Amino acid sequence: MAKRRRPFYSDEHEALRETVRQFAERELAPNAQAWDDAGEFPRELYARAGELGLLGLGFPEAHGGIEGDPLGALVLAEEIARGASGGLAAGLMSHGIGAPPIANFGSEELKARVLPGILAGEKICALAISEPSGGSDVANLQTVARREGDDYIINGQKTFITSGMRADWITTAVRTGDTGMGGVSLILVPGDAAGLERTSLPKMGWWASDTATLYFDECRVPAANLLGSENAGFLVIMHNFNNERMHIAGLALGFSRLCLEEALDWAKQRKTFGKPLVHHQVLRHKLVDMMQRIVALESTLDTLAWRLGKGEVPVAEVCMAKNQATQCFEFCAKEAVQILGGAGYIRGTVSERLYRETKVLSIGGGAEEIMKELAARQMGWLR
């Protein structure tokens, strides 16, 4: 499909788009199937992304970052999706949800010690919030941390943690105070901390991304690793969620385009009843339905990213956009597999891989149902 310049985006944004697209198409996509089959991708890939500046976008320049804005973040998400693997994108960019609390709320000493290695791709960073008992119910998390002198002692479990098996730094939500959102804090846990154990989780999709359950048993962490103030972590988490949801939406948009591109290419080449599939009206209309949803989603996300860059905090719209994006992705992946027919059910096609990965995007970062409820509350419908 022909490239076109979209409103809101500067020359710098388009240069970033080209850099990320080339990286994804040349270095990620050709290996996506092999890394999916292996259940992991080379750790060296982080360093390569770091060399290109992809890990530092939007982080402080003083610690190895590069100036960025929400439009640039959306470009990064969309184009890294061209690597044709959600697990690869999620694992490679897991610092995108794990490191912002460090950059925004860590002490100057902690930032100087931790961020440069993460942004250079030398260290891996993960975010640990979800628990076996709570899922999206952040205000009622059960992992506890008690203060003992210059340390916190952590006990509890986290699960569904992206990069959880090999993360060197884990931004972890804990309960340091009373029940409810007012007793939540964030602590940066070193991956080699005594009392931390990890178990890998097999998944329906995202095979190339390691996903883990973490076990904290009297896990001792320096109190200096507290991010922000004690018992003030809930608002930090909520702010982080907005960025994560926009990233998920951008990935969903990129993956939707890949599904359309593969289906369109197949429809032009595959012949049935003496003519290419695309010459059959019912197939053409499927492709148009996919494109219709993609164009609408693109417009929604571009406008939202522009508004975020102006300092607005449209939480309800971000929640609804995440749902719009994941629903678009689910539709496009389903229709692409249908158009490919038997070939779409065979491992090795992009659409088959992405079809298995659709549900994780509609669950991760806040499930679809949670997004609807949060949007309703933000719009004041329950007052």
mmCIF file of C-alpha atoms in Angstrom:
data_model
loop_
_atom_site.group_PDB
_atom_site.id
_atom_site.type_symbol
_atom_site.label_atom_id
_atom_site.label_comp_id
_atom_site.label_asym_id
_atom_site.label_seq_id
_atom_site.Cartn_x
_atom_site.Cartn_y
_atom_site.Cartn_z
ATOM 1 C CA MET A 1 0.000 0.000 0.000
ATOM 2 C CA ALA A 2 1.242 3.473 -0.857
ATOM 3 C CA LYS A 3 2.823 5.552 1.891
ATOM 4 C CA ARG A 4 1.303 8.910 2.705
ATOM 5 C CA ARG A 5 2.169 11.748 5.035
ATOM 6 C CA ARG A 6 -0.231 11.980 7.952
ATOM 7 C CA PRO A 7 -1.226 15.239 9.685
ATOM 8 C CA PHE A 8 0.458 16.207 12.987
ATOM 9 C CA TYR A 9 3.757 14.491 12.131
ATOM 10 C CA SER A 10 6.964 16.486 11.637
ATOM 11 C CA ASP A 11 9.985 15.641 9.496
ATOM 12 C CA GLU A 12 11.640 14.314 12.673
ATOM 13 C CA HIS A 13 8.710 11.975 13.264
ATOM 14 C CA GLU A 14 8.936 10.676 9.709
ATOM 15 C CA ALA A 15 12.689 10.141 10.033
ATOM 16 C CA LEU A 16 12.014 8.119 13.178
ATOM 17 C CA ARG A 17 9.346 6.149 11.320
ATOM 18 C CA GLU A 18 11.807 5.215 8.605
ATOM 19 C CA THR A 19 14.484 4.177 11.116
ATOM 20 C CA VAL A 20 12.141 1.952 13.111
ATOM 21 C CA ARG A 21 10.525 0.488 9.998
ATOM 22 C CA GLN A 22 13.858 -0.470 8.477
ATOM 23 C CA PHE A 23 14.972 -2.050 11.744
ATOM 24 C CA ALA A 24 11.729 -4.011 12.069
ATOM 25 C CA GLU A 25 11.559 -5.174 8.464
ATOM 26 C CA ARG A 26 15.241 -6.022 8.060
ATOM 27 C CA GLU A 27 16.239 -7.338 11.477
ATOM 28 C CA LEU A 28 13.048 -8.501 13.184
ATOM 29 C CA ALA A 29 10.514 -9.778 10.650
ATOM 30 C CA PRO A 30 12.853 -12.232 8.854
ATOM 31 C CA ASN A 31 13.562 -13.921 12.199
ATOM 32 C CA ALA A 32 10.111 -13.700 13.760
ATOM 33 C CA GLN A 33 9.083 -17.286 13.055
ATOM 34 C CA ALA A 34 12.395 -18.778 14.196
ATOM 35 C CA TRP A 35 12.396 -16.771 17.424
ATOM 36 C CA ASP A 36 8.751 -17.658 18.025
ATOM 37 C CA ASP A 37 9.588 -21.348 17.636
ATOM 38 C CA ALA A 38 12.589 -20.961 19.951
ATOM 39 C CA GLY A 39 10.476 -19.217 22.579
ATOM 40 C CA GLU A 40 12.931 -16.342 22.883
ATOM 41 C CA PHE A 41 14.963 -13.828 20.921
ATOM 42 C CA PRO A 42 18.678 -13.022 21.320
ATOM 43 C CA ARG A 43 19.515 -10.771 24.227
ATOM 44 C CA GLU A 44 21.902 -8.935 21.909
ATOM 45 C CA LEU A 45 18.860 -7.471 20.155
ATOM 46 C CA TYR A 46 18.373 -5.037 23.040
ATOM 47 C CA ALA A 47 21.823 -3.575 22.417
ATOM 48 C CA ARG A 48 21.069 -3.219 18.718
ATOM 49 C CA ALA A 49 17.837 -1.336 19.475
ATOM 50 C CA GLY A 50 19.780 0.760 21.963
ATOM 51 C CA GLU A 51 22.363 1.693 19.337
ATOM 52 C CA LEU A 52 19.592 3.029 17.116
ATOM 53 C CA GLY A 53 18.155 5.082 19.966
ATOM 54 C CA LEU A 54 14.878 3.160 20.002
ATOM 55 C CA LEU A 55 15.059 2.300 23.699
ATOM 56 C CA GLY A 56 15.827 5.850 24.793
ATOM 57 C CA LEU A 57 12.972 7.657 23.049
ATOM 58 C CA GLY A 58 11.214 9.948 25.508
ATOM 59 C CA PHE A 59 13.688 9.366 28.344
ATOM 60 C CA PRO A 60 16.004 12.016 29.866
ATOM 61 C CA GLU A 61 19.009 12.854 27.719
ATOM 62 C CA ALA A 62 21.144 13.089 30.859
ATOM 63 C CA HIS A 63 20.771 9.342 31.310
ATOM 64 C CA GLY A 64 21.106 8.232 27.702
ATOM 65 C CA GLY A 65 17.644 9.065 26.452
ATOM 66 C CA ILE A 66 16.436 10.956 23.398
ATOM 67 C CA GLU A 67 13.879 13.744 23.243
ATOM 68 C CA GLY A 68 10.457 12.440 22.281
ATOM 69 C CA ASP A 69 6.737 13.117 22.458
ATOM 70 C CA PRO A 70 3.502 11.069 22.328
ATOM 71 C CA LEU A 71 3.409 11.210 18.522
ATOM 72 C CA GLY A 72 6.927 9.782 18.383
ATOM 73 C CA ALA A 73 5.932 7.081 20.866
ATOM 74 C CA LEU A 74 3.004 6.166 18.619
ATOM 75 C CA VAL A 75 5.321 5.993 15.597
ATOM 76 C CA LEU A 76 7.625 3.649 17.515
ATOM 77 C CA ALA A 77 4.777 1.329 18.493
ATOM 78 C CA GLU A 78 3.271 1.202 15.007
ATOM 79 C CA GLU A 79 6.542 0.568 13.228
ATOM 80 C CA ILE A 80 8.058 -1.913 15.683
ATOM 81 C CA ALA A 81 4.917 -3.947 14.958
ATOM 82 C CA ARG A 82 6.276 -4.495 11.461
ATOM 83 C CA GLY A 83 8.556 -7.053 13.066
ATOM 84 C CA ALA A 84 5.451 -9.259 12.773
ATOM 85 C CA SER A 85 5.631 -10.641 16.308
ATOM 86 C CA GLY A 86 3.818 -9.318 19.346
ATOM 87 C CA GLY A 87 6.011 -11.294 21.696
ATOM 88 C CA LEU A 88 9.126 -9.831 20.142
ATOM 89 C CA ALA A 89 7.779 -6.276 20.325
ATOM 90 C CA ALA A 90 6.579 -6.702 23.912
ATOM 91 C CA GLY A 91 9.807 -8.244 25.162
ATOM 92 C CA LEU A 92 12.119 -5.850 23.364
ATOM 93 C CA MET A 93 10.194 -2.816 24.589
ATOM 94 C CA SER A 94 9.252 -4.002 28.101
ATOM 95 C CA HIS A 95 11.329 -1.144 29.522
ATOM 96 C CA GLY A 96 8.675 1.146 28.025
ATOM 97 C CA ILE A 97 6.416 0.299 30.967
ATOM 98 C CA GLY A 98 9.067 -0.633 33.519
ATOM 99 C CA ALA A 99 11.436 2.327 33.216
ATOM 100 C CA PRO A 100 9.213 5.463 33.120
ATOM 101 C CA PRO A 101 8.507 5.270 36.891
ATOM 102 C CA ILE A 102 12.278 5.157 37.437
ATOM 103 C CA ALA A 103 12.838 8.184 35.201
ATOM 104 C CA ASN A 104 9.937 10.161 36.650
ATOM 105 C CA PHE A 105 10.062 9.260 40.326
ATOM 106 C CA GLY A 106 13.416 7.666 41.152
ATOM 107 C CA SER A 107 16.108 9.524 43.062
ATOM 108 C CA GLU A 108 18.860 11.170 41.039
ATOM 109 C CA GLU A 109 21.330 8.570 42.302
ATOM 110 C CA LEU A 110 19.035 5.699 41.285
ATOM 111 C CA LYS A 111 18.366 7.145 37.825
ATOM 112 C CA ALA A 112 22.055 7.700 37.173
ATOM 113 C CA ARG A 113 22.873 4.160 38.276
ATOM 114 C CA VAL A 114 20.082 2.297 36.490
ATOM 115 C CA LEU A 115 18.747 4.127 33.428
ATOM 116 C CA PRO A 116 21.875 4.299 31.212
ATOM 117 C CA GLY A 117 22.243 0.513 31.159
ATOM 118 C CA ILE A 118 18.552 -0.005 30.386
ATOM 119 C CA LEU A 119 18.444 2.563 27.592
ATOM 120 C CA ALA A 120 21.625 1.186 26.038
ATOM 121 C CA GLY A 121 20.128 -2.287 25.948
ATOM 122 C CA GLU A 122 22.666 -3.662 28.405
ATOM 123 C CA LYS A 123 20.041 -4.343 31.094
ATOM 124 C CA ILE A 124 16.435 -5.511 30.785
ATOM 125 C CA CYS A 125 13.620 -3.810 32.702
ATOM 126 C CA ALA A 126 10.161 -5.183 33.502
ATOM 127 C CA LEU A 127 7.013 -3.979 35.273
ATOM 128 C CA ALA A 128 5.371 -6.213 37.900
ATOM 129 C CA ILE A 129 1.850 -5.236 38.917
ATOM 130 C CA SER A 130 -0.599 -8.068 38.129
ATOM 131 C CA GLU A 131 -1.107 -10.742 40.779
ATOM 132 C CA PRO A 132 -2.696 -14.212 40.757
ATOM 133 C CA SER A 133 -5.504 -12.964 43.016
ATOM 134 C CA GLY A 134 -6.254 -9.609 41.437
ATOM 135 C CA GLY A 135 -5.393 -9.108 37.775
ATOM 136 C CA SER A 136 -6.437 -5.558 36.903
ATOM 137 C CA ASP A 137 -7.546 -4.735 40.481
ATOM 138 C CA VAL A 138 -4.472 -2.665 41.327
ATOM 139 C CA ALA A 139 -6.017 -0.997 44.382
ATOM 140 C CA ASN A 140 -6.352 -4.364 46.099
ATOM 141 C CA LEU A 141 -2.955 -5.879 45.385
ATOM 142 C CA GLN A 142 -1.697 -8.299 48.036
ATOM 143 C CA THR A 143 2.111 -8.243 47.703
ATOM 144 C CA VAL A 144 3.402 -6.506 50.815
ATOM 145 C CA ALA A 145 6.607 -4.681 51.713
ATOM 146 C CA ARG A 146 7.578 -3.841 55.275
ATOM 147 C CA ARG A 147 10.301 -1.408 56.229
ATOM 148 C CA GLU A 148 13.259 -2.746 58.204
ATOM 149 C CA GLY A 149 15.955 -0.144 58.699
ATOM 150 C CA ASP A 150 17.417 0.778 55.330
ATOM 151 C CA ASP A 151 15.564 -1.987 53.486
ATOM 152 C CA TYR A 152 12.124 -3.136 52.420
ATOM 153 C CA ILE A 153 11.238 -6.817 52.858
ATOM 154 C CA ILE A 154 8.848 -7.998 50.133
ATOM 155 C CA ASN A 155 6.506 -10.994 50.282
ATOM 156 C CA GLY A 156 3.960 -12.032 47.664
ATOM 157 C CA GLN A 157 3.550 -12.984 44.022
ATOM 158 C CA LYS A 158 3.287 -11.290 40.656
ATOM 159 C CA THR A 159 2.180 -12.978 37.450
ATOM 160 C CA PHE A 160 1.880 -12.430 33.679
ATOM 161 C CA ILE A 161 5.085 -10.374 33.865
ATOM 162 C CA THR A 162 6.590 -9.607 30.446
ATOM 163 C CA SER A 163 10.381 -10.121 30.471
ATOM 164 C CA GLY A 164 9.901 -11.521 33.959
ATOM 165 C CA MET A 165 12.381 -14.362 33.539
ATOM 166 C CA ARG A 166 15.422 -12.372 32.471
ATOM 167 C CA ALA A 167 14.763 -8.839 33.706
ATOM 168 C CA ASP A 168 17.662 -7.210 35.531
ATOM 169 C CA TRP A 169 15.408 -4.575 37.087
ATOM 170 C CA ILE A 170 11.759 -5.082 38.045
ATOM 171 C CA THR A 171 9.540 -2.105 38.884
ATOM 172 C CA THR A 172 7.237 -3.737 41.424
ATOM 173 C CA ALA A 173 3.947 -2.596 42.950
ATOM 174 C CA VAL A 174 3.668 -3.438 46.638
ATOM 175 C CA ARG A 175 1.469 -2.662 49.595
ATOM 176 C CA THR A 176 3.257 -0.586 52.198
ATOM 177 C CA GLY A 177 0.208 0.864 53.933
ATOM 178 C CA ASP A 178 -3.483 0.306 54.555
ATOM 179 C CA THR A 179 -5.904 -1.388 52.185
ATOM 180 C CA GLY A 180 -7.026 0.405 49.038
ATOM 181 C CA MET A 181 -5.225 2.642 46.613
ATOM 182 C CA GLY A 182 -3.727 4.780 49.373
ATOM 183 C CA GLY A 183 -1.402 2.040 50.588
ATOM 184 C CA VAL A 184 0.369 1.203 47.330
ATOM 185 C CA SER A 185 4.034 1.940 46.576
ATOM 186 C CA LEU A 186 6.488 1.182 43.774
ATOM 187 C CA ILE A 187 9.887 -0.343 44.484
ATOM 188 C CA LEU A 188 12.642 -1.182 41.998
ATOM 189 C CA VAL A 189 13.741 -4.770 42.648
ATOM 190 C CA PRO A 190 17.115 -6.008 41.330
ATOM 191 C CA GLY A 191 16.797 -9.204 39.334
ATOM 192 C CA ASP A 192 19.432 -10.881 41.496
ATOM 193 C CA ALA A 193 17.811 -9.968 44.822
ATOM 194 C CA ALA A 194 17.854 -12.738 47.428
ATOM 195 C CA GLY A 195 14.371 -14.140 47.982
ATOM 196 C CA LEU A 196 13.205 -13.625 44.369
ATOM 197 C CA GLU A 197 12.252 -16.725 42.370
ATOM 198 C CA ARG A 198 10.748 -16.938 38.864
ATOM 199 C CA THR A 199 8.718 -19.466 36.897
ATOM 200 C CA SER A 200 8.112 -19.278 33.145
ATOM 201 C CA LEU A 201 4.540 -19.329 31.841
ATOM 202 C CA PRO A 202 3.570 -21.040 28.534
ATOM 203 C CA LYS A 203 1.178 -18.985 26.414
ATOM 204 C CA MET A 204 -1.226 -19.175 23.478
ATOM 205 C CA GLY A 205 0.746 -16.457 21.687
ATOM 206 C CA TRP A 206 3.676 -14.127 22.260
ATOM 207 C CA TRP A 207 5.959 -17.179 22.250
ATOM 208 C CA ALA A 208 9.105 -15.121 21.690
ATOM 209 C CA SER A 209 8.453 -13.117 24.849
ATOM 210 C CA ASP A 210 9.343 -14.618 28.207
ATOM 211 C CA THR A 211 6.421 -14.290 30.616
ATOM 212 C CA ALA A 212 6.759 -15.212 34.249
ATOM 213 C CA THR A 213 5.300 -15.553 37.698
ATOM 214 C CA LEU A 214 7.515 -13.944 40.333
ATOM 215 C CA TYR A 215 7.728 -15.147 43.928
ATOM 216 C CA PHE A 216 8.968 -12.839 46.696
ATOM 217 C CA ASP A 217 9.919 -14.617 49.919
ATOM 218 C CA GLU A 218 11.454 -12.216 52.430
ATOM 219 C CA CYS A 219 13.023 -10.456 49.434
ATOM 220 C CA ARG A 220 15.258 -7.673 50.740
ATOM 221 C CA VAL A 221 15.565 -4.483 48.650
ATOM 222 C CA PRO A 222 17.255 -1.168 49.591
ATOM 223 C CA ALA A 223 14.780 1.489 50.709
ATOM 224 C CA ALA A 224 16.576 3.860 48.334
ATOM 225 C CA ASN A 225 14.911 1.909 45.515
ATOM 226 C CA LEU A 226 11.511 3.340 46.432
ATOM 227 C CA LEU A 227 10.052 5.201 43.444
ATOM 228 C CA GLY A 228 8.306 8.335 44.606
ATOM 229 C CA SER A 229 6.793 8.627 48.066
ATOM 230 C CA GLU A 230 5.669 5.718 50.174
ATOM 231 C CA ASN A 231 1.949 4.931 49.743
ATOM 232 C CA ALA A 232 1.736 7.243 46.706
ATOM 233 C CA GLY A 233 2.312 4.628 44.030
ATOM 234 C CA PHE A 234 -1.247 4.283 42.764
ATOM 235 C CA LEU A 235 -1.219 7.567 40.839
ATOM 236 C CA VAL A 236 2.186 6.674 39.380
ATOM 237 C CA ILE A 237 0.743 3.388 38.135
ATOM 238 C CA MET A 238 -2.329 5.061 36.658
ATOM 239 C CA HIS A 239 -0.170 7.574 34.754
ATOM 240 C CA ASN A 240 1.962 4.719 33.499
ATOM 241 C CA PHE A 241 -1.118 2.846 32.325
ATOM 242 C CA ASN A 242 -2.122 5.686 29.982
ATOM 243 C CA ASN A 243 1.196 5.428 28.143
ATOM 244 C CA GLU A 244 1.025 1.634 28.089
ATOM 245 C CA ARG A 245 -2.489 1.697 26.628
ATOM 246 C CA MET A 246 -1.431 4.074 23.861
ATOM 247 C CA HIS A 247 1.517 1.792 23.099
ATOM 248 C CA ILE A 248 -0.777 -1.234 22.933
ATOM 249 C CA ALA A 249 -3.129 0.658 20.642
ATOM 250 C CA GLY A 250 -0.228 1.607 18.370
ATOM 251 C CA LEU A 251 0.916 -2.014 18.202
ATOM 252 C CA ALA A 252 -2.625 -3.100 17.371
ATOM 253 C CA LEU A 253 -2.759 -0.569 14.540
ATOM 254 C CA GLY A 254 0.554 -1.789 13.138
ATOM 255 C CA PHE A 255 -0.464 -5.433 13.373
ATOM 256 C CA SER A 256 -3.816 -4.684 11.716
ATOM 257 C CA ARG A 257 -1.966 -3.206 8.751
ATOM 258 C CA LEU A 258 0.245 -6.296 8.472
ATOM 259 C CA CYS A 259 -2.816 -8.530 8.370
ATOM 260 C CA LEU A 260 -4.377 -6.408 5.643
ATOM 261 C CA GLU A 261 -1.156 -6.340 3.620
ATOM 262 C CA GLU A 262 -0.706 -10.096 3.734
ATOM 263 C CA ALA A 263 -4.362 -10.733 2.911
ATOM 264 C CA LEU A 264 -4.330 -8.254 0.011
ATOM 265 C CA ASP A 265 -1.137 -9.712 -1.415
ATOM 266 C CA TRP A 266 -2.616 -13.209 -1.213
ATOM 267 C CA ALA A 267 -5.897 -12.073 -2.759
ATOM 268 C CA LYS A 268 -4.029 -10.625 -5.747
ATOM 269 C CA GLN A 269 -2.014 -13.799 -6.347
ATOM 270 C CA ARG A 270 -4.355 -16.640 -5.400
ATOM 271 C CA LYS A 271 -6.728 -17.680 -8.176
ATOM 272 C CA THR A 272 -10.067 -19.432 -7.754
ATOM 273 C CA PHE A 273 -12.673 -20.113 -10.415
ATOM 274 C CA GLY A 274 -10.329 -18.689 -13.028
ATOM 275 C CA LYS A 275 -9.582 -15.300 -11.475
ATOM 276 C CA PRO A 276 -7.689 -13.780 -8.534
ATOM 277 C CA LEU A 277 -9.495 -13.682 -5.206
ATOM 278 C CA VAL A 278 -9.534 -9.902 -5.228
ATOM 279 C CA HIS A 279 -11.822 -10.033 -8.282
ATOM 280 C CA HIS A 280 -14.498 -11.713 -6.191
ATOM 281 C CA GLN A 281 -16.722 -9.050 -4.662
ATOM 282 C CA VAL A 282 -17.184 -10.773 -1.323
ATOM 283 C CA LEU A 283 -13.390 -10.909 -0.807
ATOM 284 C CA ARG A 284 -12.876 -7.313 -1.950
ATOM 285 C CA HIS A 285 -15.428 -6.177 0.578
ATOM 286 C CA LYS A 286 -13.639 -8.000 3.388
ATOM 287 C CA LEU A 287 -10.479 -6.085 2.507
ATOM 288 C CA VAL A 288 -12.355 -2.782 2.412
ATOM 289 C CA ASP A 289 -13.909 -3.538 5.807
ATOM 290 C CA MET A 290 -10.427 -4.067 7.203
ATOM 291 C CA MET A 291 -9.134 -0.840 5.674
ATOM 292 C CA GLN A 292 -12.144 1.104 6.941
ATOM 293 C CA ARG A 293 -11.394 0.140 10.532
ATOM 294 C CA ILE A 294 -7.676 0.830 10.135
ATOM 295 C CA VAL A 295 -8.204 4.335 8.745
ATOM 296 C CA ALA A 296 -10.659 5.195 11.523
ATOM 297 C CA LEU A 297 -8.275 3.892 14.188
ATOM 298 C CA GLU A 298 -5.339 5.769 12.686
ATOM 299 C CA SER A 299 -7.245 9.038 12.881
ATOM 300 C CA THR A 300 -8.311 8.383 16.473
ATOM 301 C CA LEU A 301 -4.808 7.588 17.691
ATOM 302 C CA ASP A 302 -3.121 10.426 15.820
ATOM 303 C CA THR A 303 -5.514 12.947 17.357
ATOM 304 C CA LEU A 304 -5.120 11.468 20.836
ATOM 305 C CA ALA A 305 -1.323 11.498 20.620
ATOM 306 C CA TRP A 306 -1.421 15.129 19.497
ATOM 307 C CA ARG A 307 -3.681 16.021 22.436
ATOM 308 C CA LEU A 308 -1.422 14.200 24.880
ATOM 309 C CA GLY A 309 1.500 16.157 23.507
ATOM 310 C CA LYS A 310 -0.390 19.375 24.281
ATOM 311 C CA GLY A 311 -0.646 18.376 27.936
ATOM 312 C CA GLU A 312 -4.188 17.020 27.951
ATOM 313 C CA VAL A 313 -4.992 13.877 29.940
ATOM 314 C CA PRO A 314 -7.968 12.328 28.096
ATOM 315 C CA VAL A 315 -8.164 9.139 30.155
ATOM 316 C CA ALA A 316 -11.618 8.080 28.940
ATOM 317 C CA GLU A 317 -10.650 8.551 25.305
ATOM 318 C CA VAL A 318 -7.416 6.577 25.785
ATOM 319 C CA CYS A 319 -9.384 3.697 27.321
ATOM 320 C CA MET A 320 -11.888 3.692 24.472
ATOM 321 C CA ALA A 321 -9.106 3.998 21.887
ATOM 322 C CA LYS A 322 -7.362 0.949 23.329
ATOM 323 C CA ASN A 323 -10.580 -1.030 22.921
ATOM 324 C CA GLN A 324 -11.121 0.339 19.412
ATOM 325 C CA ALA A 325 -7.573 -0.657 18.495
ATOM 326 C CA THR A 326 -7.693 -4.193 19.852
ATOM 327 C CA GLN A 327 -11.107 -4.778 18.303
ATOM 328 C CA CYS A 328 -9.746 -3.578 14.958
ATOM 329 C CA PHE A 329 -6.805 -5.956 15.309
ATOM 330 C CA GLU A 330 -9.026 -8.911 16.195
ATOM 331 C CA PHE A 331 -11.235 -8.196 13.178
ATOM 332 C CA CYS A 332 -8.347 -7.788 10.750
ATOM 333 C CA ALA A 333 -6.527 -10.904 11.961
ATOM 334 C CA LYS A 334 -9.702 -12.978 11.727
ATOM 335 C CA GLU A 335 -10.531 -11.764 8.237
ATOM 336 C CA ALA A 336 -6.948 -12.182 7.045
ATOM 337 C CA VAL A 337 -6.884 -15.814 8.149
ATOM 338 C CA GLN A 338 -10.249 -16.341 6.453
ATOM 339 C CA ILE A 339 -8.989 -14.834 3.188
ATOM 340 C CA LEU A 340 -5.818 -16.930 3.283
ATOM 341 C CA GLY A 341 -7.936 -20.008 3.866
ATOM 342 C CA GLY A 342 -5.947 -23.139 4.608
ATOM 343 C CA ALA A 343 -2.679 -21.225 4.232
ATOM 344 C CA GLY A 344 -3.792 -18.931 7.038
ATOM 345 C CA TYR A 345 -4.088 -21.877 9.400
ATOM 346 C CA ILE A 346 -0.552 -23.090 8.730
ATOM 347 C CA ARG A 347 2.220 -21.815 10.974
ATOM 348 C CA GLY A 348 4.596 -19.491 9.196
ATOM 349 C CA THR A 349 2.151 -16.924 7.870
ATOM 350 C CA VAL A 350 2.113 -13.546 9.585
ATOM 351 C CA SER A 351 -1.649 -13.634 10.038
ATOM 352 C CA GLU A 352 -1.585 -17.024 11.768
ATOM 353 C CA ARG A 353 0.955 -15.793 14.292
ATOM 354 C CA LEU A 354 -0.856 -12.520 14.898
ATOM 355 C CA TYR A 355 -4.246 -14.231 15.136
ATOM 356 C CA ARG A 356 -2.964 -16.136 18.176
ATOM 357 C CA GLU A 357 -1.784 -12.866 19.701
ATOM 358 C CA THR A 358 -4.939 -10.787 19.457
ATOM 359 C CA LYS A 359 -6.432 -11.584 22.847
ATOM 360 C CA VAL A 360 -3.378 -10.619 24.878
ATOM 361 C CA LEU A 361 -3.679 -7.025 23.670
ATOM 362 C CA SER A 362 -7.343 -6.824 24.667
ATOM 363 C CA ILE A 363 -6.440 -8.143 28.140
ATOM 364 C CA GLY A 364 -3.015 -6.618 28.877
ATOM 365 C CA GLY A 365 -2.774 -3.054 30.138
ATOM 366 C CA GLY A 366 -6.327 -3.287 31.441
ATOM 367 C CA ALA A 367 -8.934 -5.693 30.111
ATOM 368 C CA GLU A 368 -11.555 -4.492 27.649
ATOM 369 C CA GLU A 369 -14.250 -4.577 30.315
ATOM 370 C CA ILE A 370 -12.099 -2.564 32.725
ATOM 371 C CA MET A 371 -11.496 0.008 29.991
ATOM 372 C CA LYS A 372 -15.234 0.486 29.510
ATOM 373 C CA GLU A 373 -15.855 0.868 33.234
ATOM 374 C CA LEU A 374 -12.976 3.325 33.664
ATOM 375 C CA ALA A 375 -14.167 5.350 30.685
ATOM 376 C CA ALA A 376 -17.694 5.539 32.121
ATOM 377 C CA ARG A 377 -16.363 6.721 35.466
ATOM 378 C CA GLN A 378 -14.043 9.285 33.879
ATOM 379 C CA MET A 379 -16.965 10.721 31.920
ATOM 380 C CA GLY A 380 -18.872 11.187 35.176
ATOM 381 C CA TRP A 381 -21.720 8.834 34.387
ATOM 382 C CA LEU A 382 -21.759 7.349 37.900
ATOM 383 C CA ARG A 383 -21.899 10.584 39.873
#
